[in-house]
Short mmCIF file of C-alpha atoms and ligand atoms in Angstrom, two decimals:
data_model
loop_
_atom_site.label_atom_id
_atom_site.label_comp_id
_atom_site.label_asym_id
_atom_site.label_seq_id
_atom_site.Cartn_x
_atom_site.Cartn_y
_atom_site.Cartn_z
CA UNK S 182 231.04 324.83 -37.34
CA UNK S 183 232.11 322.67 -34.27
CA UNK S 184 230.75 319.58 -33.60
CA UNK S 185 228.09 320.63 -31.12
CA UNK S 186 226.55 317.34 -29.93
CA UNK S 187 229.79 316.00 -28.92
CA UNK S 188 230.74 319.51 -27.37
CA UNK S 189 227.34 318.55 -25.61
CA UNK S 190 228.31 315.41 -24.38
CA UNK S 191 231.85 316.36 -23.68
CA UNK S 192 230.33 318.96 -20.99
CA UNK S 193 227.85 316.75 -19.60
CA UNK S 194 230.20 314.02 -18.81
CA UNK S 195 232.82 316.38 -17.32
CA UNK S 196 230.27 317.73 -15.11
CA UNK S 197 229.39 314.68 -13.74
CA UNK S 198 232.83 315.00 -11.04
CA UNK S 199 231.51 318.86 -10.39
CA UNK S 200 227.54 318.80 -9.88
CA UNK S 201 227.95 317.03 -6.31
CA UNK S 202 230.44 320.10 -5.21
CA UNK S 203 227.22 322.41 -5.42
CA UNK S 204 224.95 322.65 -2.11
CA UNK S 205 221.01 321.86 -2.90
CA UNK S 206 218.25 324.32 -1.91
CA UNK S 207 216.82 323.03 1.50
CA UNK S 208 214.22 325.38 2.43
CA UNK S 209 211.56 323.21 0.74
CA UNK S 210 211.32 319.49 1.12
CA UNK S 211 210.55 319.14 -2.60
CA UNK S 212 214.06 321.03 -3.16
CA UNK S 213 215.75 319.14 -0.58
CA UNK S 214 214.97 315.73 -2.11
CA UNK S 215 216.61 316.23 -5.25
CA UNK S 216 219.82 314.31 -5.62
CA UNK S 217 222.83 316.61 -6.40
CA UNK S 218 224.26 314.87 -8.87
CA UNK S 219 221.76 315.69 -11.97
CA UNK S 220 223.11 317.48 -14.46
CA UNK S 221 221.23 318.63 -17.98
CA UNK S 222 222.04 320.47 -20.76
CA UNK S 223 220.08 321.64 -24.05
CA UNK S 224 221.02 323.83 -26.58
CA UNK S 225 218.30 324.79 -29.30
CA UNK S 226 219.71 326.75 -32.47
CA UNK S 227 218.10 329.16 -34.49
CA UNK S 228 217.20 327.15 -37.45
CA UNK S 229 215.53 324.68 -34.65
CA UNK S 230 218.11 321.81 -34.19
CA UNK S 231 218.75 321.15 -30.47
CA UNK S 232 221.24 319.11 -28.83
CA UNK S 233 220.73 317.65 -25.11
CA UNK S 234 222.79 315.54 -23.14
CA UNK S 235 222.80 314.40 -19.52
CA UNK S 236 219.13 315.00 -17.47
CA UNK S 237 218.11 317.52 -20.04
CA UNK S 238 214.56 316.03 -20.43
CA UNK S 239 214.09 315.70 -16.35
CA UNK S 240 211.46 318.33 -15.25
CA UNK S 241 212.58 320.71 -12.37
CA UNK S 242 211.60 323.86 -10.80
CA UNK S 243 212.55 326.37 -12.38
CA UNK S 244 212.09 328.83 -9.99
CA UNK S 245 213.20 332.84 -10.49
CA UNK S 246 213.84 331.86 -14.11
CA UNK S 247 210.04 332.10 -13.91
CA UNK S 248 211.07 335.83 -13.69
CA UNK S 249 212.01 336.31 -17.29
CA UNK S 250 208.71 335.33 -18.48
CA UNK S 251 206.53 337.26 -16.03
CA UNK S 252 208.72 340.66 -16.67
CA UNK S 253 207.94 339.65 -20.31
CA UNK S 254 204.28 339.45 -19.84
CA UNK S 255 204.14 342.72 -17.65
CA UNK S 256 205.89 344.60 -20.36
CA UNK S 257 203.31 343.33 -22.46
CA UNK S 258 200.06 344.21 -20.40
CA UNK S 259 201.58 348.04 -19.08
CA UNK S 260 204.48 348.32 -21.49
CA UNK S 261 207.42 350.97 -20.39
CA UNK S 262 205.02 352.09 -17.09
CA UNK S 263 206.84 349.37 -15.42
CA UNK S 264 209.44 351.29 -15.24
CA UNK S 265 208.12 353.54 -12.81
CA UNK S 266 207.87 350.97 -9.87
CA UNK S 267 210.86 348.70 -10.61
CA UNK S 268 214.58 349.76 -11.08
CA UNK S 269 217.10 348.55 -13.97
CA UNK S 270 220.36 348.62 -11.72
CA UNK S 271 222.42 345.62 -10.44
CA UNK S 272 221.62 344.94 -6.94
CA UNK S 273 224.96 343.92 -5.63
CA UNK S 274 223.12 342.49 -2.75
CA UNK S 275 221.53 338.53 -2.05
CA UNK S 276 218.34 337.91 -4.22
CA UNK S 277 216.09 337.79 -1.19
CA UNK S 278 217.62 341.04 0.43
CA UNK S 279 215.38 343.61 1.95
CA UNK S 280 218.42 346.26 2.36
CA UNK S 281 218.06 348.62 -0.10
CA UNK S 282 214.53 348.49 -0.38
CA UNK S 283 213.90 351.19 2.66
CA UNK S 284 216.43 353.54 1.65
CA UNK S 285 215.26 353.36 -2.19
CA UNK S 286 211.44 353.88 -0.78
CA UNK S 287 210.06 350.57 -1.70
CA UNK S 288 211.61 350.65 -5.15
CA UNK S 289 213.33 347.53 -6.18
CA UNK S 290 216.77 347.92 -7.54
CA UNK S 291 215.34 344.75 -10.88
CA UNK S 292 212.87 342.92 -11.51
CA UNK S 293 214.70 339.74 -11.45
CA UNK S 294 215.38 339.80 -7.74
CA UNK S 295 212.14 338.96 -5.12
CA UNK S 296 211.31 342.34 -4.29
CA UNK S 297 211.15 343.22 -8.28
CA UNK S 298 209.64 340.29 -9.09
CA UNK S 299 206.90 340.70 -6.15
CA UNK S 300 205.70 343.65 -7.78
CA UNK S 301 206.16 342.41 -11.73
CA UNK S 302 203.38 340.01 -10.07
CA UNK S 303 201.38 342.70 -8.29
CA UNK S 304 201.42 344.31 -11.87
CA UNK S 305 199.95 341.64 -13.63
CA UNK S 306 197.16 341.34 -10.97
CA UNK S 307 196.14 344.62 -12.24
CA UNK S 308 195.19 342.73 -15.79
CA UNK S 309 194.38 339.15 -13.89
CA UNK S 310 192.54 337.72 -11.43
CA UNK S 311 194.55 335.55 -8.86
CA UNK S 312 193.50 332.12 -10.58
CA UNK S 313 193.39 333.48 -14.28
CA UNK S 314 197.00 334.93 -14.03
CA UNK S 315 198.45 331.84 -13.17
CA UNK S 316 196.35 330.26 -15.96
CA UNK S 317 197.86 332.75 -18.13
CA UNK S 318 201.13 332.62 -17.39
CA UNK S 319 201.03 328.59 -17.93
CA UNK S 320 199.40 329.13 -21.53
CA UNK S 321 202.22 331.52 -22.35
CA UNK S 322 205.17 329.56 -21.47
CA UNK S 323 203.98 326.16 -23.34
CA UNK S 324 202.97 328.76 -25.80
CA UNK S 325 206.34 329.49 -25.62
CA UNK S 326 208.32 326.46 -25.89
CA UNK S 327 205.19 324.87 -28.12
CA UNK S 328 204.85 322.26 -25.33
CA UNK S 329 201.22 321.65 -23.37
CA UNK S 330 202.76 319.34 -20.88
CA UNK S 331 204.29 321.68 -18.90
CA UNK S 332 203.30 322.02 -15.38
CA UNK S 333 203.16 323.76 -12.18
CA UNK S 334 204.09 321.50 -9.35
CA UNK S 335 201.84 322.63 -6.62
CA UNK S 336 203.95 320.57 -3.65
CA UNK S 337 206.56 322.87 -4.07
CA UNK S 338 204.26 326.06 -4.51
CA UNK S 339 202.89 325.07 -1.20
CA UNK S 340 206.34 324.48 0.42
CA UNK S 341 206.95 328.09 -0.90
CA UNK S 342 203.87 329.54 1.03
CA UNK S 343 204.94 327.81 3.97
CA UNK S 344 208.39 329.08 4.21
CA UNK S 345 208.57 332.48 2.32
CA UNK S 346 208.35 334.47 5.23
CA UNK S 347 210.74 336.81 3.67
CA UNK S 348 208.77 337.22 0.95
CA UNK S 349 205.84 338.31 2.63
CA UNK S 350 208.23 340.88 4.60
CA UNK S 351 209.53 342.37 1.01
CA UNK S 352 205.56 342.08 -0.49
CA UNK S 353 204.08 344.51 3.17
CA UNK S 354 207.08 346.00 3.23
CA UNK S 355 206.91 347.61 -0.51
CA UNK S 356 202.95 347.78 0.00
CA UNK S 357 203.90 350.00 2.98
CA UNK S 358 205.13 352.95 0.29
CA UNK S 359 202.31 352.21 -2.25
CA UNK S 360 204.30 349.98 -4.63
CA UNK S 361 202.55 347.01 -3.87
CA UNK S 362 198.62 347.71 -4.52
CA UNK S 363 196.94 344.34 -4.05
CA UNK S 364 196.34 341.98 -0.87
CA UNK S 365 199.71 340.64 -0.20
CA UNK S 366 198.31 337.01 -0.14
CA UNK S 367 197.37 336.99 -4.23
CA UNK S 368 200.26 338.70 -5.16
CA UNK S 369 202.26 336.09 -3.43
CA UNK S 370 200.18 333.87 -4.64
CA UNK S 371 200.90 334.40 -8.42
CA UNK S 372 204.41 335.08 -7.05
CA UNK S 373 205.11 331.57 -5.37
CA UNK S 374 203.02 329.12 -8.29
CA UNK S 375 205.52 330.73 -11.38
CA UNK S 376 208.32 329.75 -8.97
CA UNK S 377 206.93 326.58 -8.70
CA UNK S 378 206.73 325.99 -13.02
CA UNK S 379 208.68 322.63 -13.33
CA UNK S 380 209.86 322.15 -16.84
CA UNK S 381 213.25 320.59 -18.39
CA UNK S 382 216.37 321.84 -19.74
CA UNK S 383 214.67 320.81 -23.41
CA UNK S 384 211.32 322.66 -22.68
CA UNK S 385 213.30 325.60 -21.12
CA UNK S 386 215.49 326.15 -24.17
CA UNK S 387 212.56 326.13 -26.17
CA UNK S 388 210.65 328.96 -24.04
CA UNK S 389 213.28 331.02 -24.66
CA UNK S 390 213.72 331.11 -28.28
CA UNK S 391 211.88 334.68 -28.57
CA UNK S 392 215.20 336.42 -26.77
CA UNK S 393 217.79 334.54 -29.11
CA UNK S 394 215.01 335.48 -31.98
CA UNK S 395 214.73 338.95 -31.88
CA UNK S 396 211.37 338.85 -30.02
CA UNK S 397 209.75 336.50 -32.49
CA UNK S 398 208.27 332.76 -31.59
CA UNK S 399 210.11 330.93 -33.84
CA UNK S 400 207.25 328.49 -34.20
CA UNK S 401 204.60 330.71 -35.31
CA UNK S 402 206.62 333.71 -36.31
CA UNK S 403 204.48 336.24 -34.15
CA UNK S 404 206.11 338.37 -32.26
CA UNK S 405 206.22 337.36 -28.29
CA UNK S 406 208.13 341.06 -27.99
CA UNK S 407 209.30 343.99 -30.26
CA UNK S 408 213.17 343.14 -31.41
CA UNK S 409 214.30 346.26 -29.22
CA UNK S 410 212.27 344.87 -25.98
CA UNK S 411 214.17 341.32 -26.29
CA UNK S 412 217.61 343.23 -26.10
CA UNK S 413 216.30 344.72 -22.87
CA UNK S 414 215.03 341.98 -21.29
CA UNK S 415 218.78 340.37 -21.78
CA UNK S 416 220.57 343.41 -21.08
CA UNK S 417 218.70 342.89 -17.75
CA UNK S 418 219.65 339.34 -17.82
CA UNK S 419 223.13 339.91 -18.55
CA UNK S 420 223.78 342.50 -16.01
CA UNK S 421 221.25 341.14 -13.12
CA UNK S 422 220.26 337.51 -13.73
CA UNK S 423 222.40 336.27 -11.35
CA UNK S 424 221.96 338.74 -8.10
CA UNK S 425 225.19 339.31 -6.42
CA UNK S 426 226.68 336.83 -9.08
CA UNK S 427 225.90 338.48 -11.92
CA UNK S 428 229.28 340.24 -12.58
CA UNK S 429 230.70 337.08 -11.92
CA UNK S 430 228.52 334.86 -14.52
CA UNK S 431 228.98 337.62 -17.29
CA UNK S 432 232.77 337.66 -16.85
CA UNK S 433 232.82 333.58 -17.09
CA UNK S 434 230.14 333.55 -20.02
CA UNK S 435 229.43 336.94 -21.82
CA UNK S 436 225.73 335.35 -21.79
CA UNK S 437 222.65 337.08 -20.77
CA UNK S 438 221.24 334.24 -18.00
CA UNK S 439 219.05 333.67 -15.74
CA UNK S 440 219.16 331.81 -12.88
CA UNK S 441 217.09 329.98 -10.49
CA UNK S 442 217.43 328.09 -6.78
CA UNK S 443 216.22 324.89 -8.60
CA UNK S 444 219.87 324.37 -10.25
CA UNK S 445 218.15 325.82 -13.48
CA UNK S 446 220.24 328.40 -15.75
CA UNK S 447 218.49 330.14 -19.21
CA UNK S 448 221.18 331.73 -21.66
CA UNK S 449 220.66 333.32 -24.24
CA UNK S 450 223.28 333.76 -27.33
CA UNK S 451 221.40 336.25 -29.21
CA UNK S 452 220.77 334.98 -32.71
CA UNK S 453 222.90 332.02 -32.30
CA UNK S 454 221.11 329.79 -29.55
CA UNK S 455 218.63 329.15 -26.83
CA UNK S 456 220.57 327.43 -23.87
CA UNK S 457 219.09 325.36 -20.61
CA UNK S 458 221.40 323.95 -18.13
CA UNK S 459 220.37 322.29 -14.84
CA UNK S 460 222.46 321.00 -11.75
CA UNK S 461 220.46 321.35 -8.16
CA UNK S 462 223.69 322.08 -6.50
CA UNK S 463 224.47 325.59 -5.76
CA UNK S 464 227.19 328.36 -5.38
CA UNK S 465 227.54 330.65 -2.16
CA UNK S 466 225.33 333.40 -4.41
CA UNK S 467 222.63 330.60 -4.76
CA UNK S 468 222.97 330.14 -8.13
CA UNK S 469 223.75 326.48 -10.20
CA UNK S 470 227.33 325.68 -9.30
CA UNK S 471 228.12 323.16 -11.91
CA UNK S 472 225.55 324.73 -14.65
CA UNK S 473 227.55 327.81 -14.15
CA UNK S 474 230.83 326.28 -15.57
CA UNK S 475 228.54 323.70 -18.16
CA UNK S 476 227.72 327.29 -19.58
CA UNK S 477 231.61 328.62 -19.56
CA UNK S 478 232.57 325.31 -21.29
CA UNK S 479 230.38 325.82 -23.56
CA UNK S 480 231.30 329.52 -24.73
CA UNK S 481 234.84 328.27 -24.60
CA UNK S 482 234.40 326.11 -27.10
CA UNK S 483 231.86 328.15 -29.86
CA UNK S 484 233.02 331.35 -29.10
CA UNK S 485 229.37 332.32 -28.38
CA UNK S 486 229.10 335.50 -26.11
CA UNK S 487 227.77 339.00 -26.88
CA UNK S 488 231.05 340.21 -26.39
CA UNK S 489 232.23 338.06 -29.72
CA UNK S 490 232.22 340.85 -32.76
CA UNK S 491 230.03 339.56 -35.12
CA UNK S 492 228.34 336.56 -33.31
CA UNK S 493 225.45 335.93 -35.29
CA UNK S 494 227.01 336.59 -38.65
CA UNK S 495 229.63 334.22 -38.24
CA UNK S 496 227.18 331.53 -37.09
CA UNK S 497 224.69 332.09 -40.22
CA UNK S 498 227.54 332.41 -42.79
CA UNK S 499 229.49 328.89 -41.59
N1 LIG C 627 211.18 330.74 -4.62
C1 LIG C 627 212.43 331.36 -4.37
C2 LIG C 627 212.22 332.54 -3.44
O1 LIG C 627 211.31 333.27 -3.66
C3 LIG C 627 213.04 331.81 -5.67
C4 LIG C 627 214.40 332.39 -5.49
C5 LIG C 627 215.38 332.00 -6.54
O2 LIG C 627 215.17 331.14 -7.40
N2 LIG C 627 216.53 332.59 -6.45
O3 LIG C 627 212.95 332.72 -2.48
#
């Protein structure tokens, strides 16, 4: 078994001449403030251990990482209906795009880009109140990552009302063919406080435990989701998580990840380990520049990726 912690360290010290090369969200002050340079990493293993180096316990926003964990709890409240208003394909277009969305009559292409996440939202308003399904959705990811400090930060929710014009166009543009069924202002609502979650690299790696665990909390050994749904919700990551990058990530790491405007990346080696990277600065497809190639590091020296016969086996047997 390599020596993770120093692979750990190694990364976060190498990254430390790449994170500045990234370009920081500025559509939000609260985005805008934070200093380029940051750079986290945690990696939490099946049998629990975790190794962190760098920022790793620095809260951020996570932002559209948020969207793994609402998809999760709309599966959970209307199960494979969801289907029916969101798509399963690869967008090959900019995670805010409108494009496709009138010729593919107000259908998103996933739910991990705005438009798909707009309506996972609108979904769970159909089980929540406004107030109660933001409630809910902080109970379930400290549930989660077994963690009751984690947070929404409401500055940067209200930047995110203030300046997501586009996301009110995608939210009355889908309500316009009956795919969004709720007052645009709750849905965005819900929409713009998961956005705003702010948790760590540690607390992140934690949340997502259930997808390296075959659906199961590790913690209390219930089952979050059913082994089969956890291998859909990272197909999805795998071949989506990234927008227009997503070909591009899963070339470089064979992960499942999802990423986020904050700097925030969640990969998942299925089995094997739980991974959170964050650096603010971003690539041209608006994902983490240098948490991108933390994460390729990282599967260059373990070996993890889906795409490595035997994975999990190999990990449990060494
Ligand atoms: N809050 C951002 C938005 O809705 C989230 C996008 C992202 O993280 N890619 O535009």
């Amino acid at each position: 078994m390599p020596d993770l912690g120093a692979i750990v360290r190694d990364i976060a010290e190498e990254m430390r001449e790449h994170a500045y090369k990234g370009k920081v969200a500025d559509y939000i002050p609260a985005l805008a403030a934070i200093a380029p340079e940051r750079f986290g990493i945690a990696v939490v293993m099946a049998d629990g251990t975790c190794h962190m180096a760098g920022d790793a316990q620095q809260a951020f926003s996570i932002q559209s990482i948020s969207k793994v964990f609402a998809l999760t709890m709309a599966l959970g409240a209307v199960g494979d209906q969801l289907w029916q208003r969101v798509g399963r394909e690869p967008s090959g277009s900019a995670f805010n795009s409108i494009v496709q969305l009138e010729s593919e009559h107000g259908i998103p292409r996933n739910p991990f880009i705005n438009a798909g996440a707009i309506v996972v939202s609108d979904i769970l308003l159909g089980r929540y109140e406004p107030r109660e399904a933001i409630g809910e959705m902080l109970r379930f990811v400290r549930a989660l990552a077994g963690d009751d400090s984690i947070v929404i930060d409401e500055e940067v929710a209200r930047g995110e009302q203030e300046t997501g014009y586009r996301n009110m166009a995608l939210a009355n543009y889908m309500r316009a063919f009956g795919n969004i069924r709720h007052p645009v202002e709750k849905v965005l609502g819900l929409y713009f406080h998961q956005c705003a979650l702010a948790m760590s690299c540690q607390q992140l790696a934690m949340a997502g435990r259930y997808l390296m665990a075959r659906g199961r909390n590790p913690d209390t050994g219930r089952s979050v989701v059913s082994p089969q749904r956890a291998r859909r919700i990272n197909a999805l990551m795998l071949t989506c998580g990234h927008y227009d990058g997503s070909g591009e990530f899963a070339f470089r790491t064979g992960l499942p990840g999802k990423s986020g405007v904050g700097g925030g990346i969640l990969a998942i080696a299925p089995g094997v380990a739980s991974i959170a990277v964050w650096s603010p600065g971003l690539n041209e497809r608006g994902n983490s520049l240098a948490g991108t190639l933390a994460l390729e590091r990282l599967v260059q020296a373990t070996g993890w990726s889906v795409f490595e016969p035997g994975l999990g086996q190999a990990i449990a047997s060494e």
